[in-house]
Every structure is written in structure tokens, then in C-alpha cells.
Amino acid sequence: MITGKNITKTFRQRGSVLAGREVRALRGVDFAIEKGGAASFIGESGCGKTTLGRIIAGLETHDSGEITIDGTPMSPLKPRQREPYFRRIQLIHQDPYSALNPTRTIHQTLDAPLALRARQTRRPRSWVDERAEELLALVGLDPAYVLPRYPHQLSGGMRQRVVIARALTVDPDMLVADEAVSMIDVSLRLGILGLLKDLRERLGVSVLFITHDVATARYIGDDGELYVIYRGQVVERGHVETIISDPVHPYTQSLLSAIPVLHGLEQPGEQPVVPTEALDESHHDAGCLFARRCPFRTERCESELPVLGRAEGTPQEHACFHPERRSVVATPIGRG
Amino acid sequence: MSVTPEKKAPGVRVSGLSVVYRTPTGELPAISGIDLDLVPGTITGVVGESGSGKSTLALSLLNAVQSPGRISAGSVEIDGLGDVVKLRGEELRKARGRHIGYVFQAAQNSLNPLKTVGKQLLDLGRSHDVADLRGLVREAKDLLGRMGMDGARVLDSHQHELSGGMRQRVGIMFALVLNAHLVVLDEPTTALDMITQATILRIVREVHEERGLTTLVITHDLGVVAEVADRLAVMYGGQVVEQGPTMEVLGAPRHPYTQGLLRAIPRLVGDIDEARALPGRPPTLGTIPERGCVFRDRCVLRMDVCETEKPPVVSLGASIALCHAVEAAADRDGRADIPPAGGLQEVVGAQGATGVHEVRGEQP
Ligand SMILES: Nc1ncnc2c1ncn2[C@@H]1O[C@H](COP(=O)(O)OP(=O)(O)OP(=O)(O)O)[C@@H](O)[C@H]1O
Ligand SMILES: Nc1ncnc2c1ncn2[C@@H]1O[C@H](COP(=O)(O)OP(=O)(O)OP(=O)(O)O)[C@@H](O)[C@H]1O
Ligand code: SF4
Ligand code: SF4
Ligand SMILES: [Mg+2]
Ligand SMILES: [Mg+2]
């Protein structure tokens, strides 16, 4: 179990035009992911998803707040003491093309971390090859075919599976999958999603899933939690099915309304929400972070910041003064 | 800039187009024998998986396939330009930009990092002998403004000062600013988030209509074409295996690949298990079968004839599919019209079983 309390992170930009500008990438985010659980982060580009994922994987520091892994708070620990905790959280990069060393065969790629693991756990050298084959079979690949090959000889879907197998060499408790399927061909995408779901169910690995594509979040498990993030703040949070079918926050509704409709197969939702303006991270308002773009803002929204909380009548948490259910998602034709 | 009558939306006729790439094992076809018409004034979407030949097709429309590739057969007739496959040198350079606007794949990274966007705009104008450079800048600012950006600021910026979505829109501005009436957009929204994507697609649609363009949008994302395209061409293994009006192709897909692809899309609502992965994986340059059907390794309706014979071109209503099973079904039913909506369920429903007979069995 990993939890985060009030995580904040601010970046200072360099660059000529933007020099000195501060980006509040995370503004006090809370999260909790159970063992074997699934959480998905969705939101527009730049809202802080990757930053949060990297902090959770121990690859980025945060400014304040506390991360607790299996009951142990991380902040009092020295970096060396934290290391074993974070090693059990593996990040899967979005791009299976650059994640693997092109000059090494898959055998070589898996051998190094497994040999280290064998030394740490005092296993015989012969275990390494066995384990490599086991892991490849686990991610649905044929070891005999894959092991002698170089990454460029494999399809994108196969490469992404190899990347996942490599992450599994350290027996992780959690995988952080940052846009792990976006670069994969549509016909292969479901296979990877099914694999992540499988790893949860069979090995109890938790999955943190970061994506632009809300629909894919359903496929790593319908028991998952969805976090909708806007400019570093979680604005809606709840069961993935609830948020998709009954979103109450106008920002969530904008995200869902923007999903392309498969005309001919689907009809658009009845009350689509379109932001009145494009995202501009630089503006600073006292009120709701979404107010400038929100079609439903009132005076209150411009002066007061809504905080995430559970309101009466909705199963999910949200940060909006005027939550209202809207039917924004496209539905299959003929089934209403 | 006003639209001169002879620069109205052109029609494009691609016939028998093949492109080969030189590899250590010889010249291999990336696309072979493609026939595709772009109807004047429409948006055509080309969809297909990685390596199916989409970008190669797009480059062919500009006769811009680079070595080690070359157009090995076929023609691309564009109204007002003739067969661009025959154009050379200066003629070709002038045609690109003036007549054909284009945004290459990864346009986000195709700007010159050392020059501001404005400088690059002036370079473009000069290379096309634009007399009124101020007019050009005004036009560019206008377009950028329409796309929700501060034109003056963007023109003063370098590539690294713009976000991915801003760069994509700058690419689209470059494609439109010389007032071309044939516009080719290769993956215009890839790697963008949904809201930015929706905004860009809306703009593409608006500008297309306002200016009376013929537009080709290339993407691996069926959702994108479903959203913007009037007509749809589905590519697999270097061929267009199905094409027709978007509503028809999506509502009643014929080709087993189109059906499988549609079924593999993760869905937002409904039963999760309705979506199924398409077994197998797409072919690459060296593994595209030379004979028979390019899709047969993954096809549940495969028959013996698919191993050896090129699939026939079957016209049904306004759409076309290249497939033996589709032909067999059409012959049997003795009709060339489109079955009512539900075509997807009919044929896909039979996929769990063994073949064509079940397809017939389920048809009314
Ligand atoms: N190392 C850094 N230095 C400066 N700013 C940064 C850095 N990393 C991230 N940022 C900024 O922090 C914000 C959040 O970035 P982050 O990468 O977490 O977003 P994201 O939600 O993952 O976006 P995307 O969907 O585009 O991947 C952005 O404004 C980004 O520009
Ligand atoms: N310069 C090149 N040399 C050799 N082969 C090439 C070259 N460019 C493309 N190919 C091959 O030609 C085929 C078609 O490539 P193309 O780029 O047209 O595909 P695409 O459909 O645009 O794919 P993507 O979705 O990945 O952009 C692929 O198998 C590719 O490997
Ligand atoms: S608090 Fe107000 S401005 Fe913010 S999302 Fe809700 S209605 Fe819109
Ligand atoms: S039925 Fe035959 S021709 Fe049609 S897609 Fe399948 S393998 Fe190809
Ligand atoms: Mg990110
Ligand atoms: Mg391409």
C-alpha cells in the first residue's frame, strides 16, 4: 500500500521567454493505492501526471507532503534507506522504442538485472535464464523467439511487453505505466492492457496508470480508481465507471466530451462541455483553477478555491461549487 | 488572399501506386497498387497501423518519397497539376506549398530550432516568390489567432518555447498560409491530449469548409478520422483494403481487418469484454506476403484462395473492400447494396466460428 498526503511540487522554468516563471506542477495531491489495486491519472497535457508518477517511483523529489509505503513514511529516511522501497516501484516508459537499448539482445537486456537479483537473493546462476524465460512467457511472449533478438526486430507491442518483463525482474510491488499503451498499435493495445490487469490479479502487483485515453483506464480493472487532475490539483476522484458515466466536475466533463465520437457506430453525448478558452498555465487566480475556462462559473468560483471533498448525493469526490451530472459520453447507436 | 476560381478544391486520383524501399535484401514494396480517389471538397481519412504505409502514401502525393525509397509504379493525377509523379525539380518545388500544403508526421519536431517561427515564415514566402510578405505575415497571424494562439507571440518564438500542441498548430498554419487547396496532414494530433486534439480537429474542419479545400488526414487513430473525415480509407500491409463514406465503413464494415480493428478499440461505455484484441501482429516491410491477401495471417475468415489469389475489388453501395470473403458473400446474396446497420454484428458475430457459411446463416 502506498499513500501520498498533500504532495506539492513547483518547477522554476529556464528558457528565454519563460525564465523565472514558476509552474505549480502539483498543488497538494492526496492518493492511496492498495496492494494489487489500480489507480489511473487522467488530465490534459501538462497537468502534472508524469510529475506525480515520477515522485511515486522515487525518480523526482517533492517540495512538501508525505509519501508512505507499507506504513513507513519516506521523508525521515536517508536516500539510501529509501532506495529499497522505491526499487519495488517500477516505471514503464511510454515509448517502447527508446526504452530498450538497441545494441543489446533481449537476452542481454534481461540478464543484467536478473543476475543482480540472483546475487542479492543468493540464487544460483542457472536461475537467471530460467527466470528470463518465465517472465517472457508471463507477458505472453515466446522466449525462444524473443531472447536472441534485438529490439528493432520486434513489433511495438512485443517491445512494450519486453519492457514490462524487464520491470518485473525486480519483483516489483507496483508498476507505474506512464502512457504505456499510447504508442502501441490499436490492434495490440488491448493485449497490453489485459497483461497489466493479469499482473494485478495473478501477482498482486499494483498498477498506477497514467493516460490521455480515458477508455483504456477501464481495461486494467473495473475496480480501479480514477483521478482527474487539472493544473496540479485532483478535481474529481472515484470509481472509474462512476466518473465516466456520471462525471460531475465541468473539467472532467470537458475531457470526456473531447473524446472522438465514432460516427456511424456511436452518437455523441447529449450535453457536451467545451471549455470556453484554451489552457493557459500562467494565469493566477484566487478562485477555482478551471474558472477562466468553465462555462458554468459564478462569482463565487472566481474568488474562492474549491477543495476536493465528498458532497451529498454523489459517490465520488470532486472540487467544484456547482457539481452537476451531465451526459457527455458518446453511446453506441441502437442501445441508447 | 482571395480564392481564384481555378484554385478551387482539386480532385485527386491515385492509381496503381506502388512505392519500394531499397533494403539489404533488395527492394521491398511499402505500398503496392493503391487506387484511391480524393473527391473535391471532402476530407478523406487514411487510417492504419504503424508501418502500413500511410506516410509513404502521403509523401507520394507530393512526389516526395526520399531515397532509399522510390515510386515504382502508378500515377497521382491532381486537378490543375497533372500527374505529380512526372513533375521534377522547380515545378515540383513550386507545387508543394502553393498547390499542396502539407504537415509531415512529427511536425512538432520539424521546425528549425535556431530560427523564430516568423523567420521561417519569411523564408517560406521568399522561396515561393511571395511578393507581399506583409500580407503573408498578416495571414499567418490570422490563422494562428483562429487556432487560439497569440499570433504575434508565436511568430516571435523559437520551437522550444512552444508546447507540443502549439507546434502542431504552427505546422498546420504553414500548410495553409500559401493558400493551397489540397492539404495533406500526417498525424496532425498524435501525442496531443484529447482537448487539444478536439480543438485542432475542429479547426481543420472549419478551415476546410471555409476555404473549400480537399483534405487528406492520415492517422493511426480511428477516432480521429471518425471525427473529421467524410470518407475513410483503411490501410493494411501497404494496401487500401477498404474505403468509402465514413458512416458506411464504420457502421457496416466489410473487410475482416476493419471489423477486427473496430472491435479492438477500448470503449468508454458498455461491456468491457466486447472489445477484443486482434490476434497476431501487423506485417512489416519484409514480411508482407507477396501473393494472396496481406491480412490472411490474422484473418478468421481465411479461405484457401486467400493464400494464392489477390483479393478482388468488391464494390458495395458507396464503399469498396478487397476481400475474397466479401465477394463470396456478395455473390451469394446477389446484391450489391449495403446490408442494414448491424453489418458489424453479422459478420463479426460469425468470427468465433469457422467461416463464411456462418455469415450467410446469420443474414436475413
Ligand atoms: N523538469 C522540469 N522543469 C521545469 N518544468 C517542468 C519539469 N517537469 C515538468 N515541468 C512542468 O510541470 C508541469 C507538469 O508536467 P508533467 O510532465 O507532469 O505533465 P503531464 O500531465 O505528464 O503532461 P503530458 O500529458 O504532456 O505528459 C508542466 O507545466 C511542465 O512543463
Ligand atoms: N526510409 C526507409 N527505408 C526503409 N524502409 C522504410 C523507410 N521508410 C519507411 N519504410 C518502411 O515502409 C513501410 C511503411 O512505412 P510508413 O512510414 O509509410 O508507415 P506508416 O503507416 O506511416 O507508419 P507509422 O504509423 O508508424 O507512421 C514500413 O514497413 C517502414 O518500415
Ligand atoms: S467551481 Fe465553478 S468554475 Fe470551478 S469547475 Fe465548478 S462551476 Fe466551474
Ligand atoms: S477472407 Fe481472405 S481475402 Fe478476405 S481478408 Fe480474410 S484472408 Fe484476406
Ligand atoms: Mg506526462
Ligand atoms: Mg507515418
mmCIF file of N, CA and C in Angstrom, chain B residues 1-9 179 181:
data_model
loop_
_atom_site.group_PDB
_atom_site.id
_atom_site.type_symbol
_atom_site.label_atom_id
_atom_site.label_comp_id
_atom_site.label_asym_id
_atom_site.label_seq_id
_atom_site.Cartn_x
_atom_site.Cartn_y
_atom_site.Cartn_z
ATOM 1 N N MET B 1 -6.180 36.952 -48.728
ATOM 2 C CA MET B 1 -5.994 36.376 -50.071
ATOM 3 C C MET B 1 -7.313 35.805 -50.553
ATOM 4 N N SER B 2 -7.695 36.165 -51.761
ATOM 5 C CA SER B 2 -8.962 35.664 -52.249
ATOM 6 C C SER B 2 -8.743 34.374 -53.034
ATOM 7 N N VAL B 3 -9.778 33.604 -53.098
ATOM 8 C CA VAL B 3 -9.681 32.324 -53.787
ATOM 9 C C VAL B 3 -9.969 32.538 -55.270
ATOM 10 N N THR B 4 -9.010 32.236 -56.104
ATOM 11 C CA THR B 4 -9.246 32.360 -57.547
ATOM 12 C C THR B 4 -9.976 31.112 -58.014
ATOM 13 N N PRO B 5 -10.863 31.276 -59.003
ATOM 14 C CA PRO B 5 -11.708 30.162 -59.401
ATOM 15 C C PRO B 5 -10.907 28.896 -59.758
ATOM 16 N N GLU B 6 -9.769 29.063 -60.430
ATOM 17 C CA GLU B 6 -9.031 27.863 -60.851
ATOM 18 C C GLU B 6 -8.319 27.191 -59.674
ATOM 19 N N LYS B 7 -8.356 27.843 -58.510
ATOM 20 C CA LYS B 7 -7.725 27.206 -57.351
ATOM 21 C C LYS B 7 -8.741 26.620 -56.376
ATOM 22 N N LYS B 8 -9.875 26.254 -56.865
ATOM 23 C CA LYS B 8 -10.872 25.588 -56.017
ATOM 24 C C LYS B 8 -10.417 24.164 -55.713
ATOM 25 N N ALA B 9 -11.078 23.602 -54.734
ATOM 26 C CA ALA B 9 -10.751 22.241 -54.298
ATOM 27 C C ALA B 9 -10.483 21.287 -55.467
ATOM 28 N N ASN B 179 -2.084 29.315 -49.088
ATOM 29 C CA ASN B 179 -3.390 29.193 -49.722
ATOM 30 C C ASN B 179 -3.490 28.012 -50.681
ATOM 31 N N HIS B 181 -4.881 24.447 -51.994
ATOM 32 C CA HIS B 181 -6.245 23.917 -51.902
ATOM 33 C C HIS B 181 -6.308 22.406 -51.783
#
